[in-house]
GROMACS .gro file of N, CA, C and O in nm:
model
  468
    1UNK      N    1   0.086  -0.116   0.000
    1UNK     CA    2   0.000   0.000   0.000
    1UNK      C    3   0.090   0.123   0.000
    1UNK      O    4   0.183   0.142   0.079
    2UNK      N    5   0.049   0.209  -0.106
    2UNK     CA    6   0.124   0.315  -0.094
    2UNK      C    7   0.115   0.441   0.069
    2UNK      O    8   0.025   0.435   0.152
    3UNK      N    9   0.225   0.536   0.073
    3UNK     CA   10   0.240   0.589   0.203
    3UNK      C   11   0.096   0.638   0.233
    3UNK      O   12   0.035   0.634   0.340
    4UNK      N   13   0.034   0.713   0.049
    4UNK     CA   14  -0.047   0.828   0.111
    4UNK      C   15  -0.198   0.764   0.176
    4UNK      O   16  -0.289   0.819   0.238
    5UNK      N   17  -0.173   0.594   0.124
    5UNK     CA   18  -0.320   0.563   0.142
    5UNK      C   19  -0.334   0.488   0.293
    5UNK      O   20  -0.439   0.443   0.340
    6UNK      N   21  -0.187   0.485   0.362
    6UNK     CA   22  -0.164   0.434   0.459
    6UNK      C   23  -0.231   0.503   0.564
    6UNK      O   24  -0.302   0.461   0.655
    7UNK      N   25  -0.183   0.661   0.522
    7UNK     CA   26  -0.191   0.770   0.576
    7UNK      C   27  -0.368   0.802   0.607
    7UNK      O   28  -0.413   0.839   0.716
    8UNK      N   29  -0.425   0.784   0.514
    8UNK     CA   30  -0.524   0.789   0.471
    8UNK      C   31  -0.615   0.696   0.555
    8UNK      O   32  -0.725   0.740   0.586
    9UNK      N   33  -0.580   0.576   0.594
    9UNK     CA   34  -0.634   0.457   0.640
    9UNK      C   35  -0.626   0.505   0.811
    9UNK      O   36  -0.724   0.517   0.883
   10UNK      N   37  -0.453   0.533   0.861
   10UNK     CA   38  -0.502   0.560   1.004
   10UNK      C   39  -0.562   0.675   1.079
   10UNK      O   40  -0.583   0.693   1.199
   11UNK      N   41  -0.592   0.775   0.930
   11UNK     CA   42  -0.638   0.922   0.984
   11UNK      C   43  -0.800   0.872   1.032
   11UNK      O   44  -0.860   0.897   1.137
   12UNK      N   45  -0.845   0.788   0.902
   12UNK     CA   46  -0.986   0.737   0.926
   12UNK      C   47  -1.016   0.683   1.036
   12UNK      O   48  -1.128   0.706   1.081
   13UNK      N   49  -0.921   0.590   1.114
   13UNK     CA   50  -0.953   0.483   1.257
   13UNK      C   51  -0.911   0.608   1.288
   13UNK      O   52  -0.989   0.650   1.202
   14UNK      N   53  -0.866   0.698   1.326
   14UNK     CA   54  -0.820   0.814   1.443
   14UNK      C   55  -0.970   0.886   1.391
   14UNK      O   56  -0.999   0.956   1.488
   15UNK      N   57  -1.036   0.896   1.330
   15UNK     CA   58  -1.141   1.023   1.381
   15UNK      C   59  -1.259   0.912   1.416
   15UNK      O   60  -1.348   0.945   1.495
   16UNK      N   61  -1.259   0.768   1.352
   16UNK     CA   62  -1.380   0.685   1.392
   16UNK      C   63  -1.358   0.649   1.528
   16UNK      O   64  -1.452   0.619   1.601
   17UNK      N   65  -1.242   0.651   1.564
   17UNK     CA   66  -1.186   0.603   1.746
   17UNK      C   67  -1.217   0.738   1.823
   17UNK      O   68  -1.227   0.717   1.944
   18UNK      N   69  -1.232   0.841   1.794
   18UNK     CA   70  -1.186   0.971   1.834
   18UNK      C   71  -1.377   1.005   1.904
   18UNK      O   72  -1.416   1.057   2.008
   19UNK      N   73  -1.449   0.947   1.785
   19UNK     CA   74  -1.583   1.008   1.811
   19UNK      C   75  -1.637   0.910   1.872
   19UNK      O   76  -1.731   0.931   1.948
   20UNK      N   77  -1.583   0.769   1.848
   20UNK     CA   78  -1.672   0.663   1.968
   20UNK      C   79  -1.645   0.748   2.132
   20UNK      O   80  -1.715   0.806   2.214
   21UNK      N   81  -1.490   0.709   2.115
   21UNK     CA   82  -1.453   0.752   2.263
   21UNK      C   83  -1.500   0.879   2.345
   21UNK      O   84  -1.498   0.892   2.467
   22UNK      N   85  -1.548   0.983   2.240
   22UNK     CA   86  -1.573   1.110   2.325
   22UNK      C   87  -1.707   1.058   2.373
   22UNK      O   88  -1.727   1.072   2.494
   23UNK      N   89  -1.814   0.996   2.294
   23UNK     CA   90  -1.874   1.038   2.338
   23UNK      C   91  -1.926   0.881   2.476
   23UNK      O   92  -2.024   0.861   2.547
   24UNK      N   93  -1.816   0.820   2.455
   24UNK     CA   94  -1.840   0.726   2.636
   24UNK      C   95  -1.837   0.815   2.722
   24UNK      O   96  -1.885   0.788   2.832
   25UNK      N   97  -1.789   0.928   2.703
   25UNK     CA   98  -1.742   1.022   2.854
   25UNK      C   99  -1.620   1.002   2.937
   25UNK      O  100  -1.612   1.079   3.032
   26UNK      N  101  -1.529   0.920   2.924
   26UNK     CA  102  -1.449   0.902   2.992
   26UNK      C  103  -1.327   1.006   3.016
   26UNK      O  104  -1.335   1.126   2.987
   27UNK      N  105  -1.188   0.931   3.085
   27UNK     CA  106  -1.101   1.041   3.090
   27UNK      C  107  -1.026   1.013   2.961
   27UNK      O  108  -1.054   0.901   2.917
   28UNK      N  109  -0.952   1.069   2.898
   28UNK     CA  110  -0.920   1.074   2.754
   28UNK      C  111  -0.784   1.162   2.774
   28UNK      O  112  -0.792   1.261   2.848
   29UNK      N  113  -0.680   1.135   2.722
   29UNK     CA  114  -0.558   1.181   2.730
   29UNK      C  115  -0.508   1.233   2.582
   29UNK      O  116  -0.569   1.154   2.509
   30UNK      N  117  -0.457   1.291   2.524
   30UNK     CA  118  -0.344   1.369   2.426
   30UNK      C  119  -0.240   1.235   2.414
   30UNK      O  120  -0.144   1.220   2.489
   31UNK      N  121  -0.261   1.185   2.356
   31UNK     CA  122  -0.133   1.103   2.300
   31UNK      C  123  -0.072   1.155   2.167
   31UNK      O  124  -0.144   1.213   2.086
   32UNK      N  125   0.114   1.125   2.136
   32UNK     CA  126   0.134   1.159   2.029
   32UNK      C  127   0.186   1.001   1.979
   32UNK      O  128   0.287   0.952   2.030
   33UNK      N  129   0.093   0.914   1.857
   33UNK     CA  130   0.137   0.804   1.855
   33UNK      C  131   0.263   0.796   1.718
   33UNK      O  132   0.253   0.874   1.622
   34UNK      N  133   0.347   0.720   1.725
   34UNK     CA  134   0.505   0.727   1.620
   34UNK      C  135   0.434   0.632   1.547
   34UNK      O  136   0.376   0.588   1.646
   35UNK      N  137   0.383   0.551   1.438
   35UNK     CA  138   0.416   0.451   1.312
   35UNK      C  139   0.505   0.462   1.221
   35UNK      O  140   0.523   0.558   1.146
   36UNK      N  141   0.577   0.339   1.227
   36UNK     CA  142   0.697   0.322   1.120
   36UNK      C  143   0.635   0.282   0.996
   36UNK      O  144   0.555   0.194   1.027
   37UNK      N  145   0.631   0.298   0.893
   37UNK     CA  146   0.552   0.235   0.733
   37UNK      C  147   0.662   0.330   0.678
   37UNK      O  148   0.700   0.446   0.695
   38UNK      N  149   0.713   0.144   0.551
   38UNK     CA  150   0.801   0.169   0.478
   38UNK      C  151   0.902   0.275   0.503
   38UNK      O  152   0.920   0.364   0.420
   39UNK      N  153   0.958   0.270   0.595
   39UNK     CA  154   1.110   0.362   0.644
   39UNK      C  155   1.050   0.547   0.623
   39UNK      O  156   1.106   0.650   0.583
   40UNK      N  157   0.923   0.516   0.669
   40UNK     CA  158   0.899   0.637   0.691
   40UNK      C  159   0.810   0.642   0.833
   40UNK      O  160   0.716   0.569   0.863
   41UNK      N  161   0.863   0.738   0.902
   41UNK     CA  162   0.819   0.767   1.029
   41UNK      C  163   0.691   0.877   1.040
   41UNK      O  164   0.706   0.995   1.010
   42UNK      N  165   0.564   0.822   1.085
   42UNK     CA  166   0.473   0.904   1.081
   42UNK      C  167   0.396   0.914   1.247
   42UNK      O  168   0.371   0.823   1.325
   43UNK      N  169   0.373   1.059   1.258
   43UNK     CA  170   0.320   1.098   1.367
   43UNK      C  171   0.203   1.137   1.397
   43UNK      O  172   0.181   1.246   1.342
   44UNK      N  173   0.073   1.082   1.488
   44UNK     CA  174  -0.034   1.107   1.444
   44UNK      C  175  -0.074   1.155   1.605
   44UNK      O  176  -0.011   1.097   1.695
   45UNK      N  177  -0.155   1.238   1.637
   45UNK     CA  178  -0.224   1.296   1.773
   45UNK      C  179  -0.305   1.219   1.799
   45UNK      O  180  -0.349   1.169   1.696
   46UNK      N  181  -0.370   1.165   1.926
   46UNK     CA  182  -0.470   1.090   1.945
   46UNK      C  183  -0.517   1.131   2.100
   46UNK      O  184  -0.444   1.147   2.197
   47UNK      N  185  -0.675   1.145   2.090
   47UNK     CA  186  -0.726   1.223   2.223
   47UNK      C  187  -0.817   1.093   2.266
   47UNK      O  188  -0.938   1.091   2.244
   48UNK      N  189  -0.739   0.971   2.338
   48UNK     CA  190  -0.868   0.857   2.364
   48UNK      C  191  -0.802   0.781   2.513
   48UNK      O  192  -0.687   0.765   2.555
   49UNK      N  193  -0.942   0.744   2.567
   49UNK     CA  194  -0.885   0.657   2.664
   49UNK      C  195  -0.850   0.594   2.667
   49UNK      O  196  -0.878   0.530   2.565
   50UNK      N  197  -0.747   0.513   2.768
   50UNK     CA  198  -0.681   0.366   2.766
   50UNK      C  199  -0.751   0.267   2.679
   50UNK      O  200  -0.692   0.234   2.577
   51UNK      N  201  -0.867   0.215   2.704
   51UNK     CA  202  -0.928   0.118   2.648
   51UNK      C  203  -0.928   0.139   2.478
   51UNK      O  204  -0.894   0.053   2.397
   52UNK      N  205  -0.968   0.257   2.452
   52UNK     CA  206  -0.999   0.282   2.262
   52UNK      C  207  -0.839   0.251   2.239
   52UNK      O  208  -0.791   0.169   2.160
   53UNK      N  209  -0.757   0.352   2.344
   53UNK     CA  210  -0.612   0.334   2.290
   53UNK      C  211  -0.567   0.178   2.264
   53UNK      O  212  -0.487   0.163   2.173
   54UNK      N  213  -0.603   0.085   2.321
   54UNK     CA  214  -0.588  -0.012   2.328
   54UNK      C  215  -0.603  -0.058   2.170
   54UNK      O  216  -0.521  -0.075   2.079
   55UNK      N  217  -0.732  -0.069   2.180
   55UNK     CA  218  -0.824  -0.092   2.068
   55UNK      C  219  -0.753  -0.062   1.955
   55UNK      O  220  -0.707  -0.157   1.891
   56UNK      N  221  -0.730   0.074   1.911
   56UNK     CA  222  -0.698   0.117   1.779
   56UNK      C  223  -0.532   0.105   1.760
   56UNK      O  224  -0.472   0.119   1.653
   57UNK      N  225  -0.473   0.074   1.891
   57UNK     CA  226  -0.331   0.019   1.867
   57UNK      C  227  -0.286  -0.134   1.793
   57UNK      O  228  -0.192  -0.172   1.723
   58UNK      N  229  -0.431  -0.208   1.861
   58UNK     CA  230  -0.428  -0.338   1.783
   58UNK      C  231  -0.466  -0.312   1.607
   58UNK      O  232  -0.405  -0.380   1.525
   59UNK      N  233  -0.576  -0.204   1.555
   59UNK     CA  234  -0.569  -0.189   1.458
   59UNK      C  235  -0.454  -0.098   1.386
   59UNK      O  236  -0.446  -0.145   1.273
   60UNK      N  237  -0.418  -0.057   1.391
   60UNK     CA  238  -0.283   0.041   1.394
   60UNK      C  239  -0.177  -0.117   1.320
   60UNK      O  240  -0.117  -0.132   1.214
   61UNK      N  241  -0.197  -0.199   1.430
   61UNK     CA  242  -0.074  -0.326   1.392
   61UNK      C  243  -0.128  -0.386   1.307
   61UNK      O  244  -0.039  -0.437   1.239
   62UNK      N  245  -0.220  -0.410   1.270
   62UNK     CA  246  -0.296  -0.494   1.187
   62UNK      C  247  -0.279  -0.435   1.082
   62UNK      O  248  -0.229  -0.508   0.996
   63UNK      N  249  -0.308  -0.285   1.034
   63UNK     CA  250  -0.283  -0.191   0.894
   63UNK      C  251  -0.119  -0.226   0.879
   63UNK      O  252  -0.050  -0.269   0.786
   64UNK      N  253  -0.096  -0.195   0.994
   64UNK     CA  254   0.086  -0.216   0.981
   64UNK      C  255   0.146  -0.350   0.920
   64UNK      O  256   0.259  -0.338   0.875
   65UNK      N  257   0.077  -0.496   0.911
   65UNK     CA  258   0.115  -0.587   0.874
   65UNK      C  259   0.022  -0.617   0.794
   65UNK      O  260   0.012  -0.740   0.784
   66UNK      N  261  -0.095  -0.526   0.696
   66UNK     CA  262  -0.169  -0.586   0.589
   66UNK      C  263  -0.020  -0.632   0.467
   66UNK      O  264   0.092  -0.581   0.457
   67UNK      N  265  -0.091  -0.761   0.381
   67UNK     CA  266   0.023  -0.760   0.281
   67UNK      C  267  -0.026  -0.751   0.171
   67UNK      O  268   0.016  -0.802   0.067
   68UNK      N  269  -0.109  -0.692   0.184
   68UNK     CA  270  -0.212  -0.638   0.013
   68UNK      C  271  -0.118  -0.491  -0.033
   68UNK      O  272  -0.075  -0.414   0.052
   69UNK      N  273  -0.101  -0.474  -0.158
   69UNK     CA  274  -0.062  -0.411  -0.218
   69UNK      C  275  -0.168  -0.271  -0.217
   69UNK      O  276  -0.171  -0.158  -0.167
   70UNK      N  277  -0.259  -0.369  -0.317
   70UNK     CA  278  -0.399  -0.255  -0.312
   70UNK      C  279  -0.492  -0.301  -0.180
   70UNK      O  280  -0.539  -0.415  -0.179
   71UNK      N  281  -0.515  -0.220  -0.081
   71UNK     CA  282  -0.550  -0.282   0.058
   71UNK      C  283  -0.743  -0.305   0.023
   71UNK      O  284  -0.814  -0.219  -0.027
   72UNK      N  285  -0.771  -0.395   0.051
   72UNK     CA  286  -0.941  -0.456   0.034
   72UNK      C  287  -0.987  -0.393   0.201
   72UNK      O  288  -0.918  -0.397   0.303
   73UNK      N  289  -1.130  -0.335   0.182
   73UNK     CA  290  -1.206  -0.341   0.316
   73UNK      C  291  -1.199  -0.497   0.370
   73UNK      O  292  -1.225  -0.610   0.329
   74UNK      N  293  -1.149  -0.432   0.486
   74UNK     CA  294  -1.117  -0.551   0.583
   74UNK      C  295  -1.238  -0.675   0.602
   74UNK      O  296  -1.223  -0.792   0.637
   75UNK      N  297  -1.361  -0.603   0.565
   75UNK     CA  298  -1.458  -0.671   0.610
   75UNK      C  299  -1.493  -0.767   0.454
   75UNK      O  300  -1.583  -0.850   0.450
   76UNK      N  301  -1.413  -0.738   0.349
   76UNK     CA  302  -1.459  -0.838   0.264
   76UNK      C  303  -1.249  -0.891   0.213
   76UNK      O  304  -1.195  -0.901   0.103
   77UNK      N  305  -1.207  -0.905   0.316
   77UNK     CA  306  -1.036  -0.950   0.298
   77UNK      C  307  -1.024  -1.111   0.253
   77UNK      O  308  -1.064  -1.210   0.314
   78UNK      N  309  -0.971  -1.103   0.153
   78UNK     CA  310  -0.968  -1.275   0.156
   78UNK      C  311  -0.887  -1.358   0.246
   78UNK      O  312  -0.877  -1.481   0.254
   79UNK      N  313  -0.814  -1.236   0.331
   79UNK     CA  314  -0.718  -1.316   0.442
   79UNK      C  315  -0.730  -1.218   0.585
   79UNK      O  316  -0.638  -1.148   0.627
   80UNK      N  317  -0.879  -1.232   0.653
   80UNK     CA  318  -0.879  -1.137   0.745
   80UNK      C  319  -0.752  -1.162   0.836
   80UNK      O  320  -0.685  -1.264   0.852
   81UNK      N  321  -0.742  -1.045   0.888
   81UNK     CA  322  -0.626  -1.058   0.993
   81UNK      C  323  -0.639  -1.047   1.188
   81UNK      O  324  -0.567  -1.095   1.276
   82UNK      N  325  -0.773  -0.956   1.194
   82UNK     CA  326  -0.838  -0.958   1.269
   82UNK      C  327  -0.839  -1.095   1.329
   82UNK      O  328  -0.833  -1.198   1.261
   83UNK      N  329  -0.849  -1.089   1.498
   83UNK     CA  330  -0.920  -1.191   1.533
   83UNK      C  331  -1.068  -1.194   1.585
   83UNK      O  332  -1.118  -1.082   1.584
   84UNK      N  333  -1.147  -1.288   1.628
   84UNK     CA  334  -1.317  -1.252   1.611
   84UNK      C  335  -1.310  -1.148   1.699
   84UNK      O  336  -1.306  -1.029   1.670
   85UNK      N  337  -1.307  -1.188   1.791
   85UNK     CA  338  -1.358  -1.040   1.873
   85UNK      C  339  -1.329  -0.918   1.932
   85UNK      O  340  -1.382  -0.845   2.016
   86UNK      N  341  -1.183  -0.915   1.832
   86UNK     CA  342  -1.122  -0.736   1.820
   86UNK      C  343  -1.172  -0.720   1.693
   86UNK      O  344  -1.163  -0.599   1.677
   87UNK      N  345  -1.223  -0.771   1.582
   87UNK     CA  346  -1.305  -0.786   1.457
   87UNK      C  347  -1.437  -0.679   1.494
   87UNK      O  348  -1.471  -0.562   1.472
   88UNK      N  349  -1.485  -0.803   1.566
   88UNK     CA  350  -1.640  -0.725   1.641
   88UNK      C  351  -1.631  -0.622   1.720
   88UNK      O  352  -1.709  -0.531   1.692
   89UNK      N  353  -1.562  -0.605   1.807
   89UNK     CA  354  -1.514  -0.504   1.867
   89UNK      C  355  -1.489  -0.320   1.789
   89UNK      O  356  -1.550  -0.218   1.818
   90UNK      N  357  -1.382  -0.340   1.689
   90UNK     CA  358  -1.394  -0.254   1.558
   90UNK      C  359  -1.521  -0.247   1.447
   90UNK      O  360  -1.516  -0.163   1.358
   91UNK      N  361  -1.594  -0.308   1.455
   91UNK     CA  362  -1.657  -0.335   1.374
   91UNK      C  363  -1.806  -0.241   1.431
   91UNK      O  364  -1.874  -0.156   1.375
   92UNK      N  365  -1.815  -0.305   1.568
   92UNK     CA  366  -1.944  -0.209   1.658
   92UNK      C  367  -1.888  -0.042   1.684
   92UNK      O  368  -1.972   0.043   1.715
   93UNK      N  369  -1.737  -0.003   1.670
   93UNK     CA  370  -1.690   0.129   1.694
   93UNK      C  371  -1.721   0.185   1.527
   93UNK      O  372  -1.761   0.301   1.515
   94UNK      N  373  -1.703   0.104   1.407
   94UNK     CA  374  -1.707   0.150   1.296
   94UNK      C  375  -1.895   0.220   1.225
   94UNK      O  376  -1.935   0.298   1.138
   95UNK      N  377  -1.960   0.116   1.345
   95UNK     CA  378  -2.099   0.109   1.288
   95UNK      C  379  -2.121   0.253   1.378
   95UNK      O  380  -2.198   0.329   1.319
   96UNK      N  381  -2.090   0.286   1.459
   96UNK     CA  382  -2.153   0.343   1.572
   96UNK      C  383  -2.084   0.558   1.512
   96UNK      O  384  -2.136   0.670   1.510
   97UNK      N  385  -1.944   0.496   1.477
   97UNK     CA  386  -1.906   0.651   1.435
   97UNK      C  387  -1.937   0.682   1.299
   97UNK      O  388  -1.942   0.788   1.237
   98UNK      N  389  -1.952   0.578   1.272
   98UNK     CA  390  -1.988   0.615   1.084
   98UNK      C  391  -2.116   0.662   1.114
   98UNK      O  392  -2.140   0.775   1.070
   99UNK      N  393  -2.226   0.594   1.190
   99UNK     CA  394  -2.351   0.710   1.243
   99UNK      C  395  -2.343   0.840   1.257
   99UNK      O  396  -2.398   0.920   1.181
  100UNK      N  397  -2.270   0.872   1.362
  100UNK     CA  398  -2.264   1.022   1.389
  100UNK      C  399  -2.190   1.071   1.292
  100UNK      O  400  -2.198   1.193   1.301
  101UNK      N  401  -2.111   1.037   1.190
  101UNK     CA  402  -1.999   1.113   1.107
  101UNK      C  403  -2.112   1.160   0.987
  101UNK      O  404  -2.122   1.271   0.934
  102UNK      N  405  -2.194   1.033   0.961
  102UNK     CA  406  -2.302   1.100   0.862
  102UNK      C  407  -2.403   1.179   0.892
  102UNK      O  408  -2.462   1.254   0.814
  103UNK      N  409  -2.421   1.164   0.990
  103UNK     CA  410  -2.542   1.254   1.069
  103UNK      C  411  -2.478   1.433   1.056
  103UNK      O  412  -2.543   1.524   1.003
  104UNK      N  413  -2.402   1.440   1.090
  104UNK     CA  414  -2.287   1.563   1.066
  104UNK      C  415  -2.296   1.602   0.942
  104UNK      O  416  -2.361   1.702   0.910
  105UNK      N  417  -2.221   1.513   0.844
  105UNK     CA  418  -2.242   1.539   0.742
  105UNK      C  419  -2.359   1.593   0.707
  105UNK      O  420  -2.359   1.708   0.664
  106UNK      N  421  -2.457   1.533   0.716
  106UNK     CA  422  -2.581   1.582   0.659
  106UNK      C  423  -2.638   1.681   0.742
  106UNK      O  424  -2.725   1.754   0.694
  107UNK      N  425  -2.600   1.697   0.862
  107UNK     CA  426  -2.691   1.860   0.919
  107UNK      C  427  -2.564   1.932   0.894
  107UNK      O  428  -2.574   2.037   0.957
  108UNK      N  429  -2.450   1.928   0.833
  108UNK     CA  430  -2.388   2.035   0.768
  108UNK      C  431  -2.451   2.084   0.653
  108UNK      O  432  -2.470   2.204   0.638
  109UNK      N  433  -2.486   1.994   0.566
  109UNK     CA  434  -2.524   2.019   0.449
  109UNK      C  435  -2.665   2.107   0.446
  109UNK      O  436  -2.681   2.196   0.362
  110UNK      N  437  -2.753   2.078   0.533
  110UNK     CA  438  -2.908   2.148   0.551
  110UNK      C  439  -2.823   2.260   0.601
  110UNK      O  440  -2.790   2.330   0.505
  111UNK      N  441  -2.782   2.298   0.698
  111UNK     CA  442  -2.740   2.411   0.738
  111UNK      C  443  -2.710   2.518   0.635
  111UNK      O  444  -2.773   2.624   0.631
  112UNK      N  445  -2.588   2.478   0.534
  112UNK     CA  446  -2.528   2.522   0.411
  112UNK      C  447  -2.665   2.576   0.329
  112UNK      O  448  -2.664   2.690   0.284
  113UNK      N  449  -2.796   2.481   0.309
  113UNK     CA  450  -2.891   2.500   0.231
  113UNK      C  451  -2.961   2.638   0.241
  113UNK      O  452  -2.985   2.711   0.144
  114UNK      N  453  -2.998   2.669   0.400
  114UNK     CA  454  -3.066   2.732   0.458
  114UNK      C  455  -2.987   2.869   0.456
  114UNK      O  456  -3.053   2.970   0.434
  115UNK      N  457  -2.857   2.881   0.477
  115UNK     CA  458  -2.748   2.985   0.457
  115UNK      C  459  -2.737   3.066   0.349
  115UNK      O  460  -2.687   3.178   0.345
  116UNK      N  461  -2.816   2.965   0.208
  116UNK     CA  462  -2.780   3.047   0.104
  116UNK      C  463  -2.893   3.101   0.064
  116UNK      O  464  -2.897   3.172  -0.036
  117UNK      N  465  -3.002   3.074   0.142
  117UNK     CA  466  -3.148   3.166   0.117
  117UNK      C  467  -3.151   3.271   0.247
  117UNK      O  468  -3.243   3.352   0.259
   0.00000   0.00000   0.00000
């Protein structure tokens, strides 16, 4: 997988991890996390509690050792890598922020509508 789509892949688990976790309520810390991909060192911010941190560190390793070239949604992989129930685990954080991310989306968009009348 090329850098930018790497890039691309853990920005997505950092805002889908980012919006589960805020809204459990918990205590939530400023992390600055390092990934190595292809002899390039990348630095990403992360505002989540122990547990998500947990969570998205195991996916973090998992992107880190896909061996697909062109990377397939995980959920249709011919060689998942996941195990079942950090699978399910990501899978109930993916269903749950992709909710609110579209919900956003779309009362951005009415908002925008209403703005230009």
């Amino acid at each position: 997988m090329e850098i930018v789509k790497f890039k691309e892949e853990i920005n997505t688990l950092k805002k889908f991890f980012e919006v589960y976790c805020k809204e459990k309520d918990v205590d939530q810390k400023i992390i600055t996390k390092t990934l190595n991909y292809k002899n390039e060192e990348i630095k990403i911010e992360l505002n989540l509690c122990p547990e998500c941190l947990r969570k998205i560190n195991y996916s973090f390793d998992r992107l880190l050792e896909c061996p697909h070239d062109i990377k397939p949604r995980c959920r249709t992989c011919p060689t998942p890598c996941y195990e079942k129930k950090q699978w399910k685990e990501a899978a109930k954080i993916m269903r749950y922020s992709g909710m609110r991310l579209g919900l956003l989306s779309l009362n951005k968009k009415i908002k925008n509508i209403f703005k230009r009348n």
